[in-house]
Amino acid sequence: MLIRPNDRAHNHSEPSAITPRAIYEQRRELLRWLAAGAGGAAMAGWAGRSALAQPGQSPGRLAALAGVQSTVAGAVTMEKPTEYKDATGYNNFYEFGTDKTDPARNAHILKTRPWTVEVEGLVNKPRRFDIDELLKLSPQEERIYRLRCVEGWSMVIPWVGYSLAELIRRVQPQGSAKYVEFVTLADKATMPGVNGRILDWPYTEGLRLDEAMHPLTLLAFGMYGELLPNQNGAPVRVVVPWKYGFKSAKSIARIRFTEKEPGTAWNKAAANEYGFYSNVNPGVDHPRWSQATERRIGEGGLFAKKRKTELFNGYEAQVGQLYAGMDLRKNY
Ligand SMILES: Nc1nc2c(c(=O)[nH]1)N[C@H]1C(S)=C(S)[C@@H](COP(=O)(O)O)O[C@H]1N2
Ligand SMILES: [Mo]
């Protein structure tokens, strides 16, 4: 997402290789966590496959958040989840800095309780939700999604949350509501990046109402069986797995229903590079780089073989219909 020379987000550096020592530490932490009895419920959804295959993924420092395995079509990829260490150490969250390691270093000072989410605009039942009330609005599910950043890297993350549609139904959008805008927190006191002008703060994103209602669009409160770490968007974010990562807004403070297409942070910063739709599409290049391949974080660093990026990030069977008849080259 390079928009000027001092924006260092688009560098292709990798998280440092995980040392045997680090793996050992992680394993020990997991064992301690399991011994303390915290793991059982949280792990239930995925213990059979991913957790046992990769001991130490979840260090258990945050409160457990269990989710039942989702039955939504396409919601659980069988691909191996990214190491927790990488998923929480290699992030884009510009409010906390533009380097991939900045969010992990800086986001701990974000206060995620108390927290409210204001749901407003063209709905019959506008409401302000306390975060813990929002968390309990619908049963938590575990979903294992691929996330593909526009910069060319990808991860596989076991999220915990429920379909955004569950919230949308409860607030009853009016007939004139065509879009949903997500407004994230912009707190100068705790977010150093907000004092700079790299983006027009607050970071905002948007979806067409039918995209927002799609069962795969997730309102996420946790990952790896625990509450979200701050650097991954605590206390609540969206995850839209068939779009480039920047569509998945973190640390949401407001959800607004509108008639007109809302502006979005990256579109405002560089409209020719980042469109409203931003569906993952190997056939439509970013003006300054190809989008045909990706590197999975954790797969052998710079020497990892690249993977072919799939149309709609591999979710075409589920979401392709949303774009029937649209020119995806024009609506990038
Ligand atoms: N508020 C906010 N949300 C954001 C961003 C951001 O800078 N600020 N970065 C986006 C980008 S570019 C990506 S790739 C994903 C990264 O999510 P992850 O760090 O949990 O993998 O978050 C998205 N959501
Ligand atoms: Mo991204």
PDB file of C-alpha atoms and ligand atoms in Angstrom, residues 1 92 149-150 246, ligand 2:
ATOM      1  CA  MET A   1       0.000   0.000   0.000  1.00  0.00           C
ATOM      2  CA  ASN A  92      -1.225  -3.950   9.203  1.00  0.00           C
ATOM      3  CA  CYS A 149      -3.369  -8.683   1.841  1.00  0.00           C
ATOM      4  CA  VAL A 150      -3.190  -6.452  -1.227  1.00  0.00           C
ATOM      5  CA  PHE A 246      -7.772  -3.684   4.036  1.00  0.00           C
TER       6      PHE A 246
HETATM    7 MO    MO B   2      -3.623  -5.420   3.664  1.00  0.00          MO
END
